[in-house]
Short mmCIF file of C-alpha atoms and ligand atoms in Angstrom, two decimals:
data_model
loop_
_atom_site.label_atom_id
_atom_site.label_comp_id
_atom_site.label_asym_id
_atom_site.label_seq_id
_atom_site.Cartn_x
_atom_site.Cartn_y
_atom_site.Cartn_z
CA MET A 122 -2.09 39.38 75.45
CA LYS A 123 -4.55 36.67 76.40
CA GLU A 124 -3.95 33.01 76.81
CA VAL A 125 -6.84 30.81 75.83
CA TYR A 126 -7.16 27.31 77.21
CA ILE A 127 -8.09 25.04 74.29
CA CYS A 128 -8.29 21.52 75.67
CA ARG A 129 -6.37 18.66 77.20
CA GLN A 130 -3.81 17.34 74.67
CA GLU A 131 -5.56 14.00 74.33
CA GLU A 132 -8.95 15.58 73.67
CA MET A 133 -8.04 16.51 70.11
CA ALA A 134 -7.27 13.58 67.84
CA ASP A 135 -4.57 13.85 65.20
CA GLY A 136 -5.93 15.80 62.22
CA ASN A 137 -8.69 17.54 64.17
CA VAL A 138 -9.38 21.26 64.03
CA ARG A 139 -11.13 23.51 66.51
CA ILE A 140 -12.28 26.98 65.62
CA LEU A 141 -12.58 29.52 68.37
CA ARG A 142 -13.65 33.10 68.35
CA VAL A 143 -11.81 35.46 70.67
CA ASP A 144 -12.40 39.21 70.61
CA GLY A 145 -13.82 39.03 67.11
CA LEU A 146 -10.88 36.96 65.83
CA GLU A 147 -11.50 33.48 64.47
CA ILE A 148 -8.61 31.16 65.15
CA GLY A 149 -8.14 27.63 63.88
CA VAL A 150 -6.25 25.28 66.19
CA ILE A 151 -4.94 22.30 64.24
CA ARG A 152 -3.48 19.13 65.62
CA HIS A 153 -1.11 17.42 63.25
CA LYS A 154 1.13 14.50 64.24
CA SER A 155 0.95 15.37 67.95
CA ARG A 156 1.89 19.01 67.37
CA PHE A 157 -0.53 21.91 67.69
CA TYR A 158 -0.66 24.92 65.36
CA ALA A 159 -2.86 28.00 65.49
CA TYR A 160 -3.66 30.33 62.59
CA ARG A 161 -6.21 33.02 61.91
CA ASN A 162 -9.07 31.39 60.07
CA LEU A 163 -8.95 33.92 57.27
CA CYS A 164 -7.62 33.22 53.80
CA LEU A 165 -5.75 35.98 52.00
CA HIS A 166 -7.53 35.23 48.73
CA GLN A 167 -11.22 36.05 49.16
CA GLY A 168 -11.47 35.77 52.93
CA GLY A 169 -12.44 32.10 53.17
CA PRO A 170 -12.18 29.98 56.31
CA ALA A 171 -8.65 28.74 55.56
CA CYS A 172 -8.41 26.40 58.57
CA GLU A 173 -11.69 24.63 57.89
CA GLY A 174 -10.48 22.64 54.91
CA VAL A 175 -8.24 19.64 54.62
CA ARG A 176 -4.54 19.33 55.37
CA MET A 177 -2.61 17.56 52.64
CA PRO A 178 1.06 16.94 51.94
CA GLY A 179 2.48 19.21 49.24
CA VAL A 180 2.68 17.71 45.77
CA PHE A 181 5.87 17.90 43.74
CA ASP A 182 6.83 16.93 40.22
CA ASP A 183 9.72 14.51 40.48
CA VAL A 184 12.25 15.44 37.81
CA ASP A 185 15.57 13.64 37.47
CA GLU A 186 18.97 15.18 36.73
CA GLU A 187 18.43 14.82 33.01
CA GLY A 188 15.22 16.84 33.23
CA ARG A 189 12.89 13.90 32.76
CA PHE A 190 9.57 13.88 34.57
CA LEU A 191 9.23 10.82 36.80
CA GLY A 192 5.76 11.41 38.22
CA GLN A 193 4.02 13.39 40.94
CA LYS A 194 4.80 12.65 44.56
CA TYR A 195 3.74 13.82 48.00
CA ASP A 196 6.21 15.63 50.23
CA GLU A 197 5.09 14.17 53.53
CA ASP A 198 7.37 16.58 55.42
CA ASP A 199 5.62 19.64 54.03
CA VAL A 200 1.96 19.51 54.95
CA HIS A 201 -0.28 22.23 53.57
CA ILE A 202 -3.35 23.89 54.99
CA VAL A 203 -5.79 24.00 52.04
CA CYS A 204 -8.47 26.68 52.07
CA PRO A 205 -11.79 24.99 51.26
CA TRP A 206 -13.19 27.83 49.19
CA HIS A 207 -10.81 27.67 46.21
CA GLY A 208 -7.78 25.67 47.26
CA TYR A 209 -5.13 28.27 48.19
CA GLU A 210 -2.41 26.30 50.01
CA TYR A 211 -0.32 27.43 52.99
CA HIS A 212 2.59 25.66 54.68
CA LEU A 213 1.36 24.25 57.98
CA SER A 214 4.77 24.98 59.52
CA ASP A 215 4.68 28.78 59.17
CA GLY A 216 1.47 29.80 57.37
CA THR A 217 3.13 31.17 54.23
CA ASN A 218 1.34 30.67 50.94
CA VAL A 219 2.84 28.03 48.71
CA CYS A 220 2.76 30.16 45.53
CA ASP A 221 3.49 33.61 46.99
CA PRO A 222 5.32 33.85 50.32
CA ARG A 223 4.20 37.46 50.72
CA LEU A 224 0.79 36.03 51.62
CA ARG A 225 0.81 34.62 55.12
CA LEU A 226 -1.84 33.35 57.50
CA GLN A 227 -1.58 35.13 60.84
CA LYS A 228 0.11 32.72 63.25
CA PHE A 229 -0.56 32.42 66.97
CA GLU A 230 1.74 30.85 69.54
CA VAL A 231 0.62 27.57 71.04
CA SER A 232 1.96 26.31 74.36
CA GLU A 233 1.48 22.98 76.08
CA ARG A 234 1.78 22.82 79.87
CA GLY A 235 0.78 20.06 82.22
CA GLY A 236 -1.06 18.26 79.43
CA ASN A 237 -3.09 21.37 78.55
CA VAL A 238 -3.02 23.30 75.26
CA TYR A 239 -3.12 27.11 75.22
CA VAL A 240 -3.12 29.69 72.43
CA SER A 241 -1.73 33.21 72.99
CA VAL A 242 -3.87 35.88 71.38
CA MET B 91 2.49 42.07 79.51
CA SER B 92 -0.60 40.81 81.31
CA ILE B 93 -1.98 37.41 80.49
CA ASP B 94 -5.72 36.82 80.87
CA MET B 95 -6.79 33.24 80.92
CA ILE B 96 -9.84 32.31 78.87
CA ASP B 97 -11.44 28.93 78.93
CA ALA B 98 -12.28 27.78 75.42
CA ALA B 99 -15.30 25.97 76.81
CA THR B 100 -16.87 29.34 77.58
CA ALA B 101 -15.67 30.96 74.35
CA ASP B 102 -17.41 30.69 70.99
CA PHE B 103 -16.04 27.34 69.93
CA ARG B 104 -16.50 24.77 67.15
CA ASP B 105 -15.09 21.28 66.80
CA LEU B 106 -14.86 20.45 63.09
CA ALA B 107 -14.56 16.73 63.85
CA THR B 108 -18.22 16.62 64.84
CA GLU B 109 -19.69 19.25 62.57
CA GLY B 110 -21.73 18.34 59.47
CA PHE B 111 -21.62 20.35 56.25
CA ASP B 112 -23.86 23.36 55.97
CA THR B 113 -23.70 25.87 53.13
CA GLY B 114 -24.48 28.81 55.44
CA ARG B 115 -21.62 27.87 57.76
CA HIS B 116 -19.25 27.16 54.85
CA LEU B 117 -19.94 30.70 53.64
CA ALA B 118 -20.15 32.44 57.03
CA HIS B 119 -17.23 34.69 56.07
CA ALA B 120 -19.11 35.73 52.95
CA THR B 121 -21.99 36.81 55.16
CA GLU B 122 -19.61 38.87 57.29
CA GLN B 123 -18.37 40.53 54.11
CA ALA B 124 -21.94 41.23 52.98
CA ASP B 125 -22.86 42.81 56.30
CA ALA B 126 -19.65 44.86 56.58
CA ARG B 127 -20.19 46.30 53.07
CA GLY B 128 -23.88 47.03 53.48
CA TYR B 129 -25.13 44.89 50.60
CA GLU B 130 -28.65 45.25 51.96
CA ASP B 131 -28.69 48.74 50.42
CA PHE B 132 -28.73 47.51 46.84
CA LEU B 133 -29.74 44.64 44.61
CA ILE B 134 -27.22 41.92 43.83
CA VAL B 135 -27.88 39.66 40.86
CA ASP B 136 -25.68 36.67 40.10
CA ILE B 137 -25.89 35.83 36.42
CA ASP B 138 -23.98 32.55 36.45
CA SER B 139 -24.47 30.06 39.23
CA HIS B 140 -24.97 26.32 39.13
CA HIS B 141 -26.81 23.41 40.57
CA TYR B 142 -26.14 19.71 40.24
CA GLU B 143 -29.03 18.51 38.12
CA ASN B 144 -27.48 15.03 38.07
CA GLU B 145 -28.68 14.67 41.66
CA ALA B 146 -32.20 15.01 40.28
CA SER B 147 -31.59 12.67 37.32
CA ALA B 148 -34.48 10.40 38.27
CA GLU B 149 -36.89 13.35 38.49
CA ILE B 150 -35.74 14.83 35.18
CA ALA B 151 -36.02 11.41 33.51
CA GLU B 152 -39.78 11.49 34.16
CA PHE B 153 -40.00 14.57 31.90
CA ILE B 154 -38.35 12.81 28.93
CA GLU B 155 -40.94 11.93 26.32
CA ASN B 156 -39.00 9.34 24.36
CA PRO B 157 -39.24 6.04 26.34
CA ILE B 158 -35.88 4.71 25.18
CA ILE B 159 -33.93 7.81 26.23
CA ARG B 160 -36.03 8.02 29.41
CA HIS B 161 -34.97 4.50 30.26
CA GLU B 162 -31.32 5.27 29.55
CA VAL B 163 -31.28 8.36 31.74
CA LYS B 164 -33.06 6.47 34.49
CA TYR B 165 -30.54 3.69 34.20
CA GLN B 166 -27.32 5.65 34.00
CA GLY B 167 -28.12 9.14 35.27
CA ILE B 168 -27.19 12.36 33.58
CA SER B 169 -23.49 12.65 34.12
CA ARG B 170 -22.10 9.30 33.02
CA LYS B 171 -20.38 8.90 29.69
CA GLY B 172 -22.76 8.13 26.88
CA ILE B 173 -25.15 10.80 28.10
CA THR B 174 -22.74 13.67 28.47
CA THR B 175 -18.98 13.50 28.23
CA GLY B 176 -16.43 14.65 30.72
CA PHE B 177 -12.82 15.25 29.81
CA GLY B 178 -10.55 16.23 32.68
CA GLN B 179 -13.44 16.84 35.05
CA TYR B 180 -11.62 17.03 38.36
CA GLN B 181 -12.70 20.45 39.45
CA GLU B 182 -12.83 19.38 43.09
CA LEU B 183 -9.02 19.19 43.33
CA GLY B 184 -8.91 15.72 44.81
CA GLY B 185 -11.19 16.62 47.71
CA ARG B 186 -9.42 19.88 48.55
CA ILE B 187 -12.55 21.91 47.70
CA THR B 188 -14.58 20.39 50.49
CA ARG B 189 -18.05 21.42 49.36
CA TYR B 190 -17.83 18.93 46.47
CA PRO B 191 -17.60 15.73 48.55
CA LEU B 192 -19.59 17.12 51.50
CA ARG B 193 -22.46 18.70 49.59
CA LYS B 194 -24.41 15.47 49.30
CA SER B 195 -24.59 15.08 53.09
CA GLU B 196 -26.11 18.51 53.68
CA LYS B 197 -29.48 18.27 55.41
CA VAL B 198 -32.47 20.11 53.99
CA PRO B 199 -36.16 20.10 54.93
CA PRO B 200 -38.54 18.01 52.76
CA HIS B 201 -40.00 21.17 51.21
CA PRO B 202 -39.26 23.12 49.08
CA HIS B 203 -37.16 21.21 46.53
CA ARG B 204 -33.62 20.53 47.75
CA ASP B 205 -32.11 22.68 44.98
CA ILE B 206 -34.22 25.65 46.05
CA THR B 207 -33.06 25.34 49.66
CA LEU B 208 -29.41 24.97 48.70
CA MET B 209 -29.60 27.91 46.27
CA ARG B 210 -31.27 30.12 48.88
CA ARG B 211 -28.63 29.22 51.44
CA TRP B 212 -25.62 30.31 49.44
CA MET B 213 -27.43 33.32 48.00
CA ASP B 214 -28.41 34.56 51.46
CA ALA B 215 -24.90 33.94 52.75
CA MET B 216 -23.29 35.99 49.99
CA GLY B 217 -25.90 38.75 49.84
CA VAL B 218 -27.20 37.69 46.41
CA ASP B 219 -30.87 38.51 45.82
CA VAL B 220 -31.49 37.00 42.39
CA ALA B 221 -29.52 34.23 40.71
CA CYS B 222 -29.55 32.84 37.19
CA MET B 223 -28.90 29.13 37.53
CA PHE B 224 -27.37 26.75 35.03
CA PRO B 225 -26.86 23.00 35.08
CA THR B 226 -23.46 21.35 35.59
CA PRO B 227 -22.94 18.03 33.70
CA LEU B 228 -25.42 19.06 31.01
CA LEU B 229 -23.02 21.83 29.98
CA ASN B 230 -21.27 19.04 28.05
CA LEU B 231 -24.41 17.80 26.34
CA GLY B 232 -23.60 19.61 23.08
CA LEU B 233 -20.80 17.10 22.54
CA ALA B 234 -23.13 14.11 22.63
CA PRO B 235 -23.00 12.46 19.20
CA ARG B 236 -26.75 11.76 19.38
CA VAL B 237 -28.68 14.85 18.43
CA ASP B 238 -32.01 13.28 19.42
CA LEU B 239 -30.63 12.71 22.90
CA GLU B 240 -29.58 16.36 23.23
CA VAL B 241 -33.05 17.49 22.17
CA GLU B 242 -34.99 15.10 24.41
CA LEU B 243 -32.88 15.83 27.45
CA ALA B 244 -32.88 19.59 26.85
CA PHE B 245 -36.67 19.72 26.71
CA ALA B 246 -37.02 17.49 29.75
CA TYR B 247 -34.50 19.50 31.78
CA ASN B 248 -36.10 22.80 30.76
CA ARG B 249 -39.58 21.57 31.68
CA TRP B 250 -38.35 20.15 34.97
CA LEU B 251 -36.54 23.37 35.82
CA CYS B 252 -39.53 25.59 34.96
CA GLU B 253 -42.12 23.46 36.76
CA THR B 254 -40.13 22.31 39.78
CA ILE B 255 -37.79 25.19 40.56
CA LEU B 256 -38.35 28.47 38.74
CA GLN B 257 -42.08 28.82 39.24
CA GLU B 258 -41.67 28.09 42.95
CA GLU B 259 -39.04 30.73 43.77
CA PRO B 260 -39.07 34.21 42.19
CA ARG B 261 -35.45 34.81 43.21
CA LEU B 262 -34.32 32.03 40.85
CA LYS B 263 -34.02 32.54 37.08
CA SER B 264 -32.45 30.73 34.20
CA MET B 265 -31.37 31.14 30.61
CA LEU B 266 -32.68 27.82 29.37
CA TYR B 267 -30.67 25.21 27.52
CA MET B 268 -30.92 25.46 23.71
CA PRO B 269 -30.27 22.16 21.90
CA PHE B 270 -28.07 23.91 19.33
CA ASN B 271 -27.29 20.78 17.32
CA ASP B 272 -30.91 20.81 16.12
CA PRO B 273 -31.76 24.29 14.80
CA ASP B 274 -35.52 23.60 14.53
CA ALA B 275 -35.54 22.45 18.14
CA CYS B 276 -33.85 25.72 19.16
CA LEU B 277 -36.70 27.73 17.70
CA LYS B 278 -39.24 25.43 19.30
CA THR B 279 -37.46 25.85 22.65
CA VAL B 280 -37.74 29.63 22.44
CA GLU B 281 -41.41 29.44 21.40
CA GLN B 282 -42.35 26.92 24.05
CA PHE B 283 -40.49 28.36 27.02
CA GLY B 284 -39.92 32.03 26.20
CA ASP B 285 -42.86 33.23 28.31
CA LYS B 286 -42.42 30.91 31.29
CA PRO B 287 -41.88 32.50 34.70
CA GLY B 288 -38.21 32.76 35.59
CA VAL B 289 -36.97 32.32 32.01
CA ILE B 290 -34.80 35.37 31.24
CA GLY B 291 -33.09 34.20 28.06
CA PHE B 292 -31.57 31.16 26.39
CA MET B 293 -28.14 29.59 26.65
CA VAL B 294 -25.91 27.82 24.17
CA THR B 295 -23.14 25.67 25.60
CA SER B 296 -19.97 26.74 23.83
CA THR B 297 -18.26 23.35 23.71
CA ARG B 298 -19.75 22.08 20.46
CA TYR B 299 -19.15 21.95 16.73
CA ARG B 300 -21.72 24.17 15.02
CA GLY B 301 -20.90 27.57 13.53
CA VAL B 302 -22.99 30.34 15.10
CA TYR B 303 -23.14 32.04 11.67
CA ASP B 304 -25.10 29.18 10.02
CA ASN B 305 -28.26 30.42 8.30
CA VAL B 306 -30.23 27.70 10.05
CA TYR B 307 -30.13 29.79 13.24
CA ALA B 308 -31.52 32.97 11.69
CA ARG B 309 -35.10 32.24 12.74
CA THR B 310 -34.04 31.49 16.30
CA TYR B 311 -31.98 34.69 16.56
CA ARG B 312 -34.91 36.68 15.17
CA ALA B 313 -37.31 35.07 17.63
CA LEU B 314 -35.04 35.97 20.53
CA GLU B 315 -34.55 39.49 19.24
CA GLU B 316 -38.29 40.04 18.84
CA ARG B 317 -38.95 38.86 22.37
CA GLY B 318 -36.09 40.93 23.84
CA LEU B 319 -34.55 37.76 25.25
CA PRO B 320 -30.73 37.62 25.40
CA ILE B 321 -28.69 34.71 24.08
CA GLY B 322 -25.85 33.57 26.31
CA PHE B 323 -22.84 31.42 25.44
CA HIS B 324 -21.73 29.38 28.42
CA THR B 325 -18.20 28.20 27.91
CA GLY B 326 -16.57 25.02 29.19
CA LEU B 327 -13.43 22.89 29.27
CA GLY B 328 -13.68 21.14 25.94
CA GLY B 329 -10.82 18.74 26.53
CA GLN B 330 -11.94 16.71 23.53
CA GLU B 331 -10.52 19.38 21.19
CA PRO B 332 -7.46 17.83 19.54
CA GLY B 333 -5.20 20.68 20.63
CA LEU B 334 -6.63 21.03 24.10
CA SER B 335 -6.43 17.29 24.63
CA LEU B 336 -2.69 17.88 25.04
CA CYS B 337 -3.39 19.63 28.34
CA ASN B 338 -2.38 17.03 30.93
CA ARG B 339 -3.30 19.18 33.92
CA PHE B 340 -6.73 20.54 34.75
CA LEU B 341 -5.18 23.95 35.34
CA THR B 342 -3.96 24.29 31.76
CA LEU B 343 -7.13 22.91 30.24
CA HIS B 344 -9.31 25.21 32.31
CA ALA B 345 -7.17 28.30 31.73
CA LEU B 346 -7.19 27.78 27.96
CA GLY B 347 -10.42 25.90 27.26
CA PHE B 348 -12.82 28.26 28.99
CA ALA B 349 -11.38 31.25 27.17
CA TRP B 350 -10.96 29.46 23.84
CA HIS B 351 -14.52 28.35 23.22
CA ASN B 352 -15.99 31.78 23.79
CA MET B 353 -13.23 33.42 21.76
CA LEU B 354 -14.09 31.13 18.87
CA HIS B 355 -17.84 31.79 18.85
CA LEU B 356 -17.55 35.49 19.62
CA SER B 357 -15.07 35.99 16.76
CA ASN B 358 -17.34 34.20 14.32
CA TRP B 359 -20.33 36.12 15.64
CA VAL B 360 -18.73 39.50 15.02
CA ILE B 361 -16.86 38.85 11.76
CA ASN B 362 -19.97 37.34 10.15
CA GLY B 363 -21.88 40.49 11.01
CA ILE B 364 -24.50 38.89 13.25
CA PRO B 365 -24.71 42.13 15.29
CA GLU B 366 -25.61 43.98 12.07
CA ARG B 367 -28.16 41.34 11.02
CA PHE B 368 -29.80 41.16 14.43
CA PRO B 369 -29.04 44.57 15.91
CA LYS B 370 -31.35 44.27 18.90
CA LEU B 371 -30.28 40.78 19.92
CA LYS B 372 -28.44 41.02 23.22
CA THR B 373 -25.50 38.66 23.55
CA LEU B 374 -23.88 37.54 26.77
CA TRP B 375 -20.59 35.64 27.14
CA ILE B 376 -20.50 33.52 30.26
CA GLU B 377 -17.75 32.17 32.51
CA ALA B 378 -14.68 32.91 30.43
CA GLY B 379 -13.28 35.57 32.81
CA LEU B 380 -12.12 38.87 31.30
CA ALA B 381 -8.42 38.68 30.40
CA TRP B 382 -9.09 37.31 26.91
CA LEU B 383 -11.12 40.34 25.89
CA PRO B 384 -8.32 42.93 25.45
CA PHE B 385 -6.42 40.32 23.46
CA LEU B 386 -9.31 39.55 21.13
CA MET B 387 -10.35 43.19 20.63
CA GLN B 388 -6.83 44.17 19.57
CA ARG B 389 -6.33 41.12 17.44
CA LEU B 390 -9.62 41.34 15.52
CA ASP B 391 -9.32 45.11 14.95
CA ASN B 392 -5.83 44.70 13.58
CA GLU B 393 -6.83 42.01 11.11
CA TYR B 394 -10.10 43.69 10.14
CA MET B 395 -8.28 46.85 9.00
CA MET B 396 -6.25 44.77 6.55
CA ARG B 397 -8.99 42.41 5.40
CA PRO B 398 -12.31 44.30 5.31
CA SER B 399 -13.51 42.02 2.49
CA ASP B 400 -13.58 39.16 5.00
CA ALA B 401 -16.06 41.10 7.12
CA PRO B 402 -18.00 43.39 4.74
CA LEU B 403 -21.10 43.57 6.91
CA LEU B 404 -19.23 45.47 9.62
CA LYS B 405 -19.85 49.18 9.93
CA GLN B 406 -17.63 49.53 12.97
CA LYS B 407 -14.48 47.88 14.19
CA PRO B 408 -14.85 44.45 15.84
CA SER B 409 -13.97 45.91 19.24
CA ASP B 410 -16.88 48.38 18.90
CA TYR B 411 -19.29 45.47 18.56
CA ILE B 412 -17.65 43.66 21.46
CA ARG B 413 -18.10 46.77 23.63
CA GLN B 414 -21.85 46.51 23.07
CA MET B 415 -21.99 42.91 24.24
CA TYR B 416 -22.37 41.73 27.82
CA PHE B 417 -19.99 39.65 29.88
CA THR B 418 -20.18 37.84 33.18
CA SER B 419 -17.35 38.62 35.56
CA GLN B 420 -16.18 35.30 36.90
CA PRO B 421 -13.50 33.95 37.10
CA MET B 422 -12.03 37.41 37.29
CA GLU B 423 -8.26 37.27 36.89
CA MET B 424 -6.96 39.40 39.72
CA VAL B 425 -3.57 38.27 40.93
CA ASP B 426 -1.01 41.12 40.89
CA ASN B 427 -2.65 42.77 37.86
CA LYS B 428 -4.52 45.87 39.07
CA ARG B 429 -3.49 48.00 36.09
CA ALA B 430 -4.39 45.34 33.53
CA LEU B 431 -7.73 44.77 35.20
CA GLU B 432 -8.58 48.47 35.23
CA LEU B 433 -7.67 48.73 31.54
CA THR B 434 -9.82 45.71 30.79
CA PHE B 435 -12.79 47.29 32.57
CA ASP B 436 -12.29 50.46 30.50
CA MET B 437 -11.97 48.56 27.23
CA ILE B 438 -15.22 46.62 27.67
CA ASN B 439 -17.23 49.49 29.20
CA ALA B 440 -17.64 47.41 32.31
CA GLU B 441 -19.76 50.03 34.05
CA THR B 442 -22.66 49.23 31.71
CA GLN B 443 -21.71 45.86 30.14
CA LEU B 444 -20.31 43.71 32.91
CA LEU B 445 -22.58 41.47 35.01
CA TYR B 446 -21.42 40.02 38.31
CA SER B 447 -21.38 36.22 38.50
CA SER B 448 -20.28 33.85 41.25
CA ASP B 449 -20.27 30.46 39.52
CA TYR B 450 -21.08 29.06 42.95
CA PRO B 451 -20.68 26.26 43.96
CA HIS B 452 -17.88 25.54 41.50
CA TRP B 453 -14.23 25.59 42.55
CA ASP B 454 -13.30 29.03 41.20
CA MET B 455 -16.35 30.94 42.48
CA ASP B 456 -16.13 34.70 43.06
CA LEU B 457 -17.84 36.55 45.90
CA PRO B 458 -19.49 39.94 45.33
CA SER B 459 -16.51 41.50 47.15
CA THR B 460 -14.33 40.75 44.13
CA ILE B 461 -16.26 43.58 42.46
CA TYR B 462 -17.17 45.66 45.49
CA ASP B 463 -13.57 46.00 46.71
CA LEU B 464 -12.08 47.16 43.40
CA PRO B 465 -10.41 50.47 44.14
CA PHE B 466 -10.91 52.00 40.69
CA LEU B 467 -14.71 51.71 40.57
CA SER B 468 -17.19 54.33 41.80
CA GLU B 469 -19.93 53.22 44.16
CA GLN B 470 -22.40 53.52 41.29
CA ALA B 471 -20.24 51.41 38.97
CA LYS B 472 -19.98 48.71 41.64
CA ARG B 473 -23.74 48.63 42.07
CA ASN B 474 -24.28 48.51 38.31
CA ILE B 475 -21.98 45.55 37.89
CA LEU B 476 -23.29 43.74 40.95
CA GLY B 477 -26.95 44.05 39.97
CA GLY B 478 -28.07 47.15 38.09
CA ASN B 479 -26.75 46.04 34.70
CA ALA B 480 -28.40 42.64 34.99
CA GLN B 481 -31.67 44.26 36.09
CA ARG B 482 -31.62 46.44 32.96
CA VAL B 483 -30.47 43.78 30.46
CA PHE B 484 -32.92 41.13 31.67
CA ASN B 485 -35.76 43.44 32.69
CA LEU B 486 -35.75 41.97 36.20
CA GLU B 487 -38.12 42.79 38.99
CA PRO B 488 -35.93 43.68 41.97
CA VAL B 489 -36.72 40.89 44.44
CA PHE B 490 -34.65 41.31 47.59
CA SER B 491 -33.77 38.48 49.93
CA GLU B 492 -35.72 38.35 53.18
CA ARG B 493 -32.48 38.62 55.11
CA LYS B 494 -31.58 41.88 53.40
CA LEU B 495 -35.08 43.28 53.87
CA ARG B 496 -34.85 42.47 57.59
CA ARG B 497 -31.49 44.18 57.88
CA ARG B 498 -32.83 47.22 56.08
CA ALA B 499 -35.81 47.43 58.44
CA GLU B 500 -33.50 47.12 61.47
CA LYS B 501 -31.27 49.84 60.06
CA ALA B 502 -34.23 52.14 59.50
CA MET B 503 -35.44 51.54 63.06
CA ARG B 504 -32.01 52.33 64.48
CA ALA B 505 -31.83 55.51 62.42
CA ALA B 506 -35.28 56.59 63.65
CA VAL B 507 -34.33 56.19 67.34
S1 LIG C 628 -10.71 32.30 49.93
FE1 LIG C 628 -9.27 30.82 50.40
S2 LIG C 628 -8.82 29.95 48.55
FE2 LIG C 628 -10.11 31.54 48.04
#
């Protein structure tokens, strides 16, 4: 196990991503709403750089109790990592694919101590 | 458990907040795939890729002979309504496919032409040696109600492409745009451009309203057949179709429309006996994926057996003619369907009839690994589909990328030591 120092907390603005390469592994460190997440930068579709795209809230079809469609809405509590090659979406919270939970981005632990951010590899 | 501390400042490290867009970097993982699989050992040909000719609208306008249409294209570009049409064109998924919004900011040197540099970049990244390039917005030009506009713009685009791009880079090819709404202009297109460097065939956009069986095309088909030049049908969305206009999501329209338009023309092609009338004319069906083919082969065979008088020119079953046609691979349907995919490959004789295509830079592009990693193909079959079949069908000189030649030389040197 290695712990990699990433940066001071304030060095990465909200929404920023840093890609680091450790022992042949590419890892994307994502800052979202003052939390840090780290995933392997490798999409389970065709191997694209999953962490290098945009993060967007999940979209849902709002349907009322009578089954009527009321429009599309964002679920701001469920942000997705969107792979830039073709758009596969993964939950930022745990890296599982939105359409098929058997597909999962490899997750790495992030710790914050003394204002520093570290990723365990 | 021991914990080693590594400082990210000394590690290989990128900050995306400050990085500009670069095709090579966007596709760096494709390059890793290419190197890991040893693509330098064989030729890879991509038979359906695209560029954004609308970014060169002003240049193409200079090639338009008619001053009124030249003025219009100069004024409103190629992709706005009135020139071509665009139903449901939101391929870029609201900015989720980042190369769409970022592409325009990519830096290139002043020479060669920007499109050549951008094509070379993605080709090198993926391990593609030769690519057949098609336009993007002009794929809708067959729907323009003004036939004279289709003809003028087709000739201008073809001339621009030949003179500015194809003759400058031997790795780039095209099946040129045929203005199918004007049959005489189709024949003239073949006669005028058939011998130009880089022209490997002619392409009909499938979203249009002309029957491929019409006698007015006989002279064009014969001219292509005599020259050994394939005809390709490049499919599209076609959201203007009354039925398809009910698709309120791009996903539905794309899933159905791209298959539908090639199903329509291929069915008419076979049942009207065009393969019997022009037996040496090679036909290629582009960008419809593969899953529709088993459906259509079964469906047409079943009906043909009951209604031979509707297709009296046929000497074989419809599926036998389809098996002699060529198909591009992308977008290859491959989610949880290994058995269906293998059966599809068998049914269409993929080992000799299927041609790899990426469709890069569009949203549903396929890398060569989509073919190379298929467990049911032999190494030879993979190489055929990735390049050998295209080399044979289009009579291509094998031009390898400089990157692959360098890797080969390095490999040979290592082996000699
Ligand atoms: S490789 Fe990530 S979406 Fe295709």
